[in-house]
Short mmCIF file of C-alpha atoms and ligand atoms in Angstrom, two decimals:
data_model
loop_
_atom_site.label_atom_id
_atom_site.label_comp_id
_atom_site.label_asym_id
_atom_site.label_seq_id
_atom_site.Cartn_x
_atom_site.Cartn_y
_atom_site.Cartn_z
CA MET A 1 18.17 91.88 63.51
CA SER A 2 15.18 90.87 65.63
CA THR A 3 15.52 89.84 69.24
CA THR A 4 15.34 86.17 70.23
CA THR A 5 15.04 84.73 73.72
CA TRP A 6 16.63 81.33 74.37
CA LEU A 7 15.36 79.26 77.28
CA PRO A 8 17.63 76.28 78.08
CA ASP A 9 17.47 74.30 81.34
CA LEU A 10 20.93 75.50 82.35
CA ILE A 11 23.28 78.31 81.28
CA TYR A 12 27.03 78.40 81.98
CA LEU A 13 27.62 81.78 83.63
CA ASP A 14 30.67 82.96 85.54
CA GLY A 15 32.12 79.48 85.84
CA ARG A 16 29.00 77.56 86.90
CA PHE A 17 25.67 76.35 85.57
CA VAL A 18 22.54 78.21 86.63
CA SER A 19 18.88 77.44 85.96
CA ASP A 20 15.81 79.61 85.33
CA ARG A 21 17.62 82.12 83.14
CA ALA A 22 16.78 83.53 79.73
CA LEU A 23 19.39 84.56 77.19
CA VAL A 24 18.13 87.55 75.18
CA CYS A 25 20.04 88.21 71.94
CA ASP A 26 20.12 89.89 68.61
CA ASN A 27 23.48 89.31 66.96
CA LYS A 28 24.97 90.08 70.37
CA ILE A 29 23.88 89.11 73.85
CA ILE A 30 21.54 91.86 75.05
CA LYS A 31 20.89 90.54 78.54
CA ILE A 32 20.75 87.44 80.68
CA ALA A 33 17.59 87.74 82.72
CA ASN A 34 15.44 85.74 85.09
CA ARG A 35 13.15 83.39 83.20
CA ASP A 36 10.07 85.06 84.83
CA GLU A 37 10.77 88.27 82.89
CA PHE A 38 10.92 86.44 79.54
CA PRO A 39 8.62 83.42 79.82
CA SER A 40 8.22 82.98 76.06
CA GLY A 41 11.03 82.22 73.67
CA ILE A 42 12.80 79.26 72.14
CA ARG A 43 12.63 76.50 74.73
CA LEU A 44 15.73 74.26 74.75
CA LYS A 45 14.47 71.40 76.88
CA ASN A 46 17.00 69.13 78.62
CA ARG A 47 19.80 71.27 77.30
CA ALA A 48 22.64 73.21 78.84
CA LEU A 49 23.91 76.27 76.99
CA LEU A 50 27.60 77.23 76.88
CA PRO A 51 29.68 79.88 75.09
CA GLY A 52 30.86 78.88 71.60
CA LEU A 53 34.24 77.16 71.33
CA VAL A 54 37.06 78.98 69.56
CA ASN A 55 39.46 76.98 67.42
CA ALA A 56 42.54 79.20 67.34
CA HIS A 57 44.71 77.21 64.92
CA SER A 58 43.45 75.41 61.82
CA HIS A 59 44.76 74.44 58.40
CA ALA A 60 41.38 73.58 56.88
CA PHE A 61 42.69 71.98 53.67
CA GLN A 62 44.62 69.33 55.67
CA ARG A 63 41.24 67.68 56.22
CA VAL A 64 41.84 65.95 52.87
CA ILE A 65 44.79 63.89 54.20
CA ARG A 66 42.95 62.55 57.24
CA GLY A 67 43.63 58.81 57.45
CA ARG A 68 46.21 58.92 54.64
CA THR A 69 49.41 59.29 56.65
CA GLU A 70 48.94 56.60 59.32
CA HIS A 71 51.25 54.07 57.69
CA ARG A 72 54.99 53.62 57.30
CA SER A 73 56.48 55.68 54.48
CA HIS A 74 59.74 54.66 52.80
CA HIS A 75 61.74 56.32 55.60
CA THR A 76 63.32 54.29 58.38
CA THR A 77 61.55 56.37 60.99
CA ASP A 78 58.47 58.42 60.25
CA SER A 79 58.35 61.87 61.83
CA PHE A 80 56.79 65.30 61.53
CA TRP A 81 59.11 65.89 58.54
CA THR A 82 58.04 62.76 56.62
CA TRP A 83 54.39 63.62 57.35
CA ARG A 84 55.06 67.07 55.94
CA GLU A 85 56.09 65.59 52.58
CA GLN A 86 52.79 63.75 52.39
CA MET A 87 50.89 66.90 53.37
CA TYR A 88 52.74 68.96 50.72
CA ALA A 89 51.80 66.42 48.05
CA ALA A 90 48.14 67.15 48.79
CA ALA A 91 48.64 70.92 49.14
CA ASN A 92 50.18 71.06 45.68
CA ARG A 93 47.29 69.37 43.92
CA LEU A 94 44.25 71.23 45.21
CA SER A 95 42.32 73.56 42.91
CA PRO A 96 40.57 76.67 44.30
CA GLU A 97 37.27 74.79 44.22
CA GLU A 98 38.80 71.83 46.08
CA ILE A 99 40.24 74.17 48.70
CA TYR A 100 36.75 75.63 49.15
CA ASN A 101 35.21 72.15 49.44
CA ALA A 102 37.85 70.83 51.85
CA SER A 103 37.50 73.96 53.99
CA ARG A 104 33.72 73.73 54.03
CA LEU A 105 33.94 70.10 55.14
CA ALA A 106 36.33 71.02 57.96
CA PHE A 107 34.27 74.03 59.05
CA LEU A 108 31.04 72.04 58.98
CA GLU A 109 32.58 69.47 61.31
CA MET A 110 33.80 72.31 63.53
CA ALA A 111 30.29 73.78 63.70
CA LEU A 112 28.84 70.37 64.65
CA THR A 113 31.28 70.20 67.57
CA GLY A 114 30.31 73.59 69.01
CA ILE A 115 33.08 75.67 67.40
CA THR A 116 31.73 79.10 66.47
CA ALA A 117 34.97 80.85 65.40
CA VAL A 118 38.18 79.65 63.78
CA GLY A 119 41.66 81.07 63.34
CA GLU A 120 42.63 79.81 59.89
CA PHE A 121 46.41 79.79 59.39
CA HIS A 122 46.26 80.03 55.63
CA TYR A 123 49.40 79.50 53.56
CA ILE A 124 48.43 78.24 50.09
CA HIS A 125 48.42 81.44 48.03
CA HIS A 126 49.46 80.57 44.48
CA ALA A 127 48.50 78.32 41.57
CA PRO A 128 50.17 74.87 41.48
CA ASP A 129 52.85 76.18 39.08
CA GLY A 130 53.76 78.94 41.56
CA SER A 131 52.20 81.79 39.56
CA THR A 132 50.13 84.40 41.38
CA TYR A 133 46.39 84.30 40.67
CA ASP A 134 44.85 87.46 39.19
CA ASP A 135 43.48 88.02 42.67
CA PRO A 136 46.43 87.17 44.94
CA ASN A 137 43.92 86.42 47.72
CA LEU A 138 41.76 84.10 45.64
CA LEU A 139 42.44 81.07 47.88
CA ALA A 140 42.16 83.04 51.13
CA ARG A 141 38.79 84.29 49.94
CA GLU A 142 37.68 80.77 49.02
CA VAL A 143 38.43 79.71 52.61
CA ILE A 144 36.53 82.71 53.97
CA ARG A 145 33.60 81.88 51.68
CA ALA A 146 33.57 78.33 53.06
CA ALA A 147 33.37 79.66 56.64
CA HIS A 148 30.56 82.04 55.61
CA ASP A 149 28.61 79.26 53.92
CA VAL A 150 28.84 77.12 57.05
CA GLY A 151 28.10 80.14 59.26
CA ILE A 152 31.11 80.31 61.58
CA ARG A 153 33.37 83.31 62.19
CA ILE A 154 36.86 83.26 60.72
CA ALA A 155 40.10 85.07 61.45
CA LEU A 156 42.04 84.60 58.21
CA LEU A 157 45.60 84.54 59.49
CA ARG A 158 47.41 85.24 56.25
CA VAL A 159 50.71 83.38 56.23
CA ALA A 160 54.05 84.86 55.18
CA TYR A 161 56.47 82.28 53.79
CA ALA A 162 59.84 83.31 52.35
CA ARG A 163 62.15 80.31 52.21
CA SER A 164 62.69 76.64 53.06
CA GLY A 165 64.95 77.38 55.97
CA PHE A 166 68.36 78.60 57.07
CA GLU A 167 71.00 77.53 54.52
CA LEU A 168 68.52 75.24 52.77
CA GLU A 169 67.95 75.12 49.02
CA PRO A 170 64.45 76.18 47.83
CA ASN A 171 61.98 73.32 48.09
CA PRO A 172 59.77 73.08 44.98
CA GLN A 173 57.03 71.66 47.19
CA GLN A 174 56.66 75.10 48.83
CA ILE A 175 56.12 76.96 45.56
CA ARG A 176 52.46 77.76 46.33
CA PHE A 177 53.31 79.38 49.68
CA ILE A 178 56.21 81.72 48.94
CA GLU A 179 55.94 85.49 48.67
CA PRO A 180 59.60 86.46 48.44
CA SER A 181 59.55 89.96 49.93
CA PRO A 182 57.74 91.62 52.84
CA ASP A 183 56.57 94.34 50.43
CA THR A 184 54.74 91.77 48.28
CA TYR A 185 53.27 90.13 51.35
CA LEU A 186 52.05 93.43 52.79
CA LYS A 187 50.60 94.57 49.46
CA HIS A 188 48.56 91.37 49.25
CA LEU A 189 47.55 91.61 52.90
CA GLU A 190 46.31 95.18 52.41
CA GLN A 191 44.23 94.00 49.45
CA LEU A 192 42.72 91.31 51.65
CA LEU A 193 42.00 93.80 54.44
CA ALA A 194 40.00 95.87 51.92
CA ALA A 195 37.94 92.86 50.70
CA PRO A 196 34.16 93.29 51.13
CA GLU A 197 33.75 90.01 53.03
CA LEU A 198 35.86 91.39 55.88
CA LYS A 199 33.35 94.06 56.80
CA ASP A 200 30.62 92.36 58.80
CA GLY A 201 32.40 91.07 61.92
CA MET A 202 32.12 87.48 60.69
CA ALA A 203 35.59 87.60 59.09
CA TRP A 204 38.76 89.53 59.76
CA ALA A 205 42.44 89.13 59.02
CA GLY A 206 45.67 88.67 60.92
CA VAL A 207 49.37 88.33 60.20
CA ALA A 208 50.97 84.90 60.35
CA PRO A 209 54.69 84.59 59.71
CA HIS A 210 54.88 80.82 59.22
CA SER A 211 57.88 80.16 61.50
CA ILE A 212 61.41 81.40 62.13
CA ARG A 213 62.56 78.69 59.75
CA ALA A 214 60.43 80.03 56.87
CA VAL A 215 60.64 83.78 57.56
CA PRO A 216 64.02 85.44 58.22
CA LEU A 217 64.32 88.31 60.66
CA ASP A 218 64.50 91.12 58.08
CA TYR A 219 61.13 89.93 56.69
CA LEU A 220 59.62 89.25 60.09
CA LYS A 221 60.15 92.73 61.51
CA PRO A 222 58.21 94.83 58.96
CA ILE A 223 55.23 92.48 58.88
CA ILE A 224 54.92 92.24 62.67
CA ASN A 225 55.33 96.02 62.92
CA PHE A 226 52.49 96.38 60.39
CA ALA A 227 50.29 94.10 62.50
CA ASN A 228 51.07 96.04 65.66
CA GLU A 229 50.27 99.37 63.99
CA ARG A 230 46.92 98.01 62.77
CA ASP A 231 46.20 96.07 65.98
CA LEU A 232 45.94 92.76 64.10
CA PRO A 233 46.53 89.35 65.71
CA VAL A 234 49.94 87.79 64.98
CA HIS A 235 50.22 83.99 64.89
CA MET A 236 53.39 82.00 64.34
CA HIS A 237 54.49 78.36 64.67
CA VAL A 238 57.14 78.45 67.41
CA ALA A 239 59.34 75.61 68.70
CA GLU A 240 57.16 72.77 67.37
CA GLN A 241 60.18 70.59 66.58
CA PRO A 242 63.68 70.41 68.16
CA ALA A 243 65.27 70.72 64.67
CA GLU A 244 63.57 74.09 64.21
CA VAL A 245 65.01 75.33 67.52
CA SER A 246 68.55 74.18 66.71
CA ALA A 247 68.44 75.76 63.23
CA CYS A 248 67.38 79.05 64.82
CA ILE A 249 70.25 78.90 67.33
CA GLN A 250 72.64 78.19 64.48
CA GLU A 251 71.40 81.18 62.49
CA TYR A 252 70.82 83.75 65.24
CA VAL A 253 72.59 82.32 68.30
CA ARG A 254 69.24 82.54 70.05
CA SER A 255 66.26 80.20 70.44
CA PRO A 256 63.06 81.20 68.59
CA VAL A 257 61.41 82.78 71.65
CA ALA A 258 64.65 84.52 72.69
CA LEU A 259 64.98 85.92 69.16
CA LEU A 260 61.39 87.19 69.13
CA ASP A 261 61.80 88.65 72.60
CA THR A 262 65.14 90.40 72.10
CA GLU A 263 63.96 91.84 68.77
CA GLY A 264 60.85 93.28 70.46
CA LEU A 265 58.44 91.19 68.39
CA LEU A 266 56.38 89.65 71.21
CA SER A 267 53.23 91.41 72.41
CA LYS A 268 49.76 90.69 73.71
CA ARG A 269 48.68 90.27 70.05
CA PHE A 270 51.20 87.47 69.57
CA THR A 271 50.21 83.80 69.69
CA ALA A 272 52.99 81.21 69.72
CA VAL A 273 51.50 78.07 68.18
CA HIS A 274 52.78 74.84 69.80
CA ALA A 275 55.66 76.40 71.83
CA ILE A 276 56.64 72.90 72.99
CA HIS A 277 60.45 72.91 73.10
CA VAL A 278 60.99 75.94 75.31
CA THR A 279 63.09 76.90 78.33
CA PRO A 280 61.86 78.48 81.59
CA LYS A 281 63.36 81.75 80.35
CA ALA A 282 61.29 81.57 77.16
CA ILE A 283 58.13 80.95 79.20
CA ALA A 284 58.92 84.05 81.30
CA SER A 285 59.44 86.10 78.11
CA LEU A 286 56.04 85.04 76.74
CA LYS A 287 54.45 85.94 80.07
CA ASN A 288 56.14 89.36 80.27
CA ALA A 289 54.96 90.22 76.76
CA GLY A 290 51.36 89.10 77.49
CA ALA A 291 51.60 86.63 74.58
CA ILE A 292 49.34 83.59 74.25
CA VAL A 293 50.34 79.98 73.53
CA CYS A 294 48.15 77.87 71.26
CA ALA A 295 48.43 74.15 71.97
CA CYS A 296 47.10 71.61 69.46
CA PRO A 297 47.30 68.35 71.44
CA THR A 298 45.36 66.03 69.12
CA THR A 299 47.68 67.02 66.27
CA GLU A 300 50.80 67.12 68.45
CA ARG A 301 50.21 63.55 69.58
CA ASN A 302 49.52 62.49 65.99
CA LEU A 303 52.68 64.11 64.62
CA GLY A 304 54.92 63.10 67.51
CA ASP A 305 55.73 66.74 68.29
CA GLY A 306 56.00 66.45 72.05
CA VAL A 307 54.00 67.70 75.03
CA VAL A 308 53.23 71.40 75.54
CA PRO A 309 54.42 72.28 79.08
CA VAL A 310 51.07 73.81 79.98
CA ASP A 311 51.74 73.34 83.71
CA ALA A 312 54.74 75.66 83.43
CA TYR A 313 52.75 78.10 81.28
CA PHE A 314 49.91 78.21 83.80
CA ASP A 315 52.33 78.58 86.72
CA ALA A 316 53.88 81.56 84.93
CA GLY A 317 50.46 83.07 84.11
CA VAL A 318 50.55 82.50 80.34
CA ARG A 319 47.15 81.97 78.69
CA VAL A 320 46.73 78.87 76.54
CA ALA A 321 44.38 78.57 73.55
CA LEU A 322 43.58 75.42 71.54
CA GLY A 323 43.65 74.47 67.87
CA SER A 324 42.57 71.51 65.75
CA ASP A 325 45.57 72.20 63.46
CA SER A 326 45.94 69.19 61.08
CA GLN A 327 42.25 68.15 61.51
CA ILE A 328 43.21 64.57 62.36
CA GLN A 329 40.32 64.98 64.79
CA ILE A 330 38.04 67.98 65.15
CA ASP A 331 36.91 68.05 68.74
CA LEU A 332 38.12 70.97 70.80
CA LEU A 333 37.00 69.37 74.07
CA GLU A 334 39.26 66.42 73.23
CA ASP A 335 42.08 68.93 72.79
CA ALA A 336 41.17 70.45 76.16
CA ARG A 337 41.32 67.12 77.99
CA GLU A 338 44.51 66.11 76.16
CA LEU A 339 46.30 69.14 77.64
CA GLU A 340 45.84 67.47 81.01
CA TYR A 341 46.16 63.83 79.92
CA HIS A 342 49.51 64.28 78.16
CA LEU A 343 50.94 65.69 81.38
CA ARG A 344 49.42 62.85 83.44
CA LEU A 345 51.25 60.33 81.27
CA GLN A 346 54.47 62.29 81.33
CA LYS A 347 54.48 62.90 85.08
CA THR A 348 52.61 59.78 86.26
CA ALA A 349 50.36 62.09 88.27
CA ARG A 350 46.74 63.26 88.17
CA ASN A 351 45.06 66.68 88.08
CA VAL A 352 48.33 68.28 87.05
CA LEU A 353 46.70 71.43 85.72
CA ALA A 354 44.25 71.92 88.60
CA PRO A 355 44.94 75.37 90.05
CA ALA A 356 46.76 75.25 93.39
CA ASP A 357 44.64 78.00 94.93
CA ASP A 358 41.21 76.55 94.11
CA ASP A 359 40.14 73.16 95.44
CA SER A 360 36.59 73.26 94.09
CA SER A 361 35.66 70.11 92.17
CA SER A 362 35.23 71.89 88.83
CA ALA A 363 38.33 74.12 88.99
CA LEU A 364 40.36 71.98 86.57
CA ALA A 365 37.49 71.68 84.07
CA ARG A 366 36.90 75.45 84.23
CA ARG A 367 40.52 76.11 83.45
CA LEU A 368 40.53 73.74 80.47
CA PHE A 369 37.22 75.15 79.22
CA GLU A 370 38.68 78.66 79.32
CA CYS A 371 41.40 77.48 76.94
CA ALA A 372 38.71 76.34 74.50
CA THR A 373 36.75 79.61 74.76
CA ILE A 374 38.02 82.93 76.17
CA SER A 375 41.73 82.36 75.55
CA GLY A 376 41.03 81.26 71.99
CA ALA A 377 38.93 84.37 71.35
CA GLU A 378 41.67 86.62 72.73
CA SER A 379 44.21 84.82 70.57
CA ILE A 380 42.37 85.42 67.30
CA GLY A 381 41.35 88.94 68.26
CA PHE A 382 37.69 89.11 69.13
CA ASN A 383 35.44 89.60 72.12
CA GLY A 384 33.95 86.08 72.21
CA GLY A 385 34.15 82.89 74.23
CA LYS A 386 31.91 84.16 77.01
CA LEU A 387 28.27 84.77 77.81
CA GLU A 388 27.76 88.35 78.92
CA PRO A 389 25.90 91.42 77.65
CA GLY A 390 27.68 92.93 74.66
CA ALA A 391 29.49 89.71 73.72
CA PRO A 392 28.66 88.08 70.37
CA ALA A 393 25.63 85.75 70.51
CA ASP A 394 27.80 82.68 69.87
CA PHE A 395 26.91 79.57 71.84
CA PHE A 396 26.12 75.85 71.72
CA THR A 397 23.95 73.48 73.69
CA VAL A 398 24.49 69.94 74.95
CA ASP A 399 21.79 67.32 75.45
CA LEU A 400 21.66 66.55 79.18
CA ASP A 401 20.21 63.13 78.36
CA ASP A 402 23.14 62.12 76.14
CA LEU A 403 24.57 58.90 77.56
CA SER A 404 28.08 60.36 77.76
CA ILE A 405 27.00 62.82 80.48
CA ALA A 406 23.57 61.59 81.64
CA GLY A 407 22.94 61.39 85.36
CA CYS A 408 25.60 63.82 86.55
CA ALA A 409 24.95 66.43 89.22
CA VAL A 410 24.79 70.05 88.10
CA ASP A 411 27.97 70.80 90.06
CA ASP A 412 29.79 68.09 88.08
CA LEU A 413 28.33 68.99 84.69
CA LEU A 414 31.23 71.05 83.37
CA THR A 415 33.72 68.35 84.41
CA ASN A 416 31.57 65.77 82.63
CA ILE A 417 31.44 67.94 79.52
CA VAL A 418 35.19 68.61 79.47
CA PHE A 419 36.30 65.05 80.25
CA SER A 420 33.56 62.81 78.86
CA LEU A 421 31.24 64.51 76.37
CA SER A 422 30.73 62.75 73.05
CA ARG A 423 30.40 65.30 70.30
CA THR A 424 27.06 63.79 69.34
CA ALA A 425 25.68 65.42 72.51
CA ILE A 426 26.04 68.84 70.89
CA ARG A 427 22.60 69.79 69.63
CA ASP A 428 22.30 73.49 68.77
CA VAL A 429 24.91 75.98 67.60
CA VAL A 430 24.22 79.70 67.24
CA VAL A 431 26.64 82.23 65.74
CA GLY A 432 25.87 85.95 65.77
CA GLY A 433 22.32 85.13 66.89
CA LYS A 434 21.73 82.86 63.88
CA GLN A 435 21.12 79.18 64.47
CA ILE A 436 23.44 77.17 62.21
CA ILE A 437 23.04 73.76 63.86
CA ASN A 438 19.57 72.65 64.95
CA SER A 439 19.14 69.34 66.83
CA GLY A 440 22.54 68.19 65.59
CA LEU A 441 21.91 69.04 61.93
CA HIS A 442 23.27 71.90 59.86
CA GLU A 443 20.52 74.36 58.91
ZN1 ZN B 501 49.94 74.59 62.21
#
């Protein structure tokens, strides 16, 4: 791949914006040099350049139910569980082509908002009648194809789903998700790992036991052990709903995090998605294992899940990534600011997540931006989310004249971007050195 030099007004480096720099890339960042050394290149006038955002938790197909669940159903009180019935109704109708189209729509919107890599928690495996397709990874590969066609990276987190839940009858609505034994799951995962589209660094796979509810312990252990042997990321919904926690205690006499911890299943590869209803002891266990938490605040507020205790996670030293999850909104900077705003409402206080040992004016914004970049990249298992030599050439630019941030001082720019940027300010998006969004339009 040929070398390209990008010349924006400002580049976000080591936690601050600097001017007069050139970013020299092929598919990776080769160097960040003084502008004098590289006077010619692609001039990005009135633009600031930042590392690409990483969306660590997505169910792309759920894009099709956007706007279709915001009304009372026949239940007395609507909840996560009544929403789930509506979501299942959509999941059970989609053809492979429709899954491709829905995914491409979601990934296109992600690209337009500066997201350059996605962790896709993919659980629709079978045909609507529950039969396995000739290629058991047909739908996973359709989702990967959609990411390729848009141009973003994808970690296909292949979901294991065994049952409805502890002492629950099988739910016919889950017929497309279920692979009844760990051997079947691992056979299909190995086939996916050998697929040609997983060879170029733009796509890779991970292991995603859906939840403790859906995957019993004797299934969970062999698949997490497989992931650890192969150094694959492991993602799992953990403690999203109180009912899930109480069912786990009933079955195992331990909360979900305590179960994972005492069975030796937590590690630095492990991402606990949501992790809302947790105890201080659970937070310490996640910290000791080096695990990551993925919060999805725009979805969590939409589903009425609760507030992720990110203050306690940060105090303990747990990294937090972000996900667009149900796609009710695709705007990772909105997720970043919601982490803070939910806690402000809960605690009637401000700047809750600002680090105690750093009183600089952009410290809070830096911390939230890290969630949207580096922590997300670590969660899905790649070396992105930062601008440094050797890192992937994945970045986006914002228009400094956009009215949502116009007029701010350079020292306040990151805080303006994290708290106030409209996504229309995002102008260029580059993934692996290739420009996929140019002046706000997909190439
Ligand atoms: Zn999810």
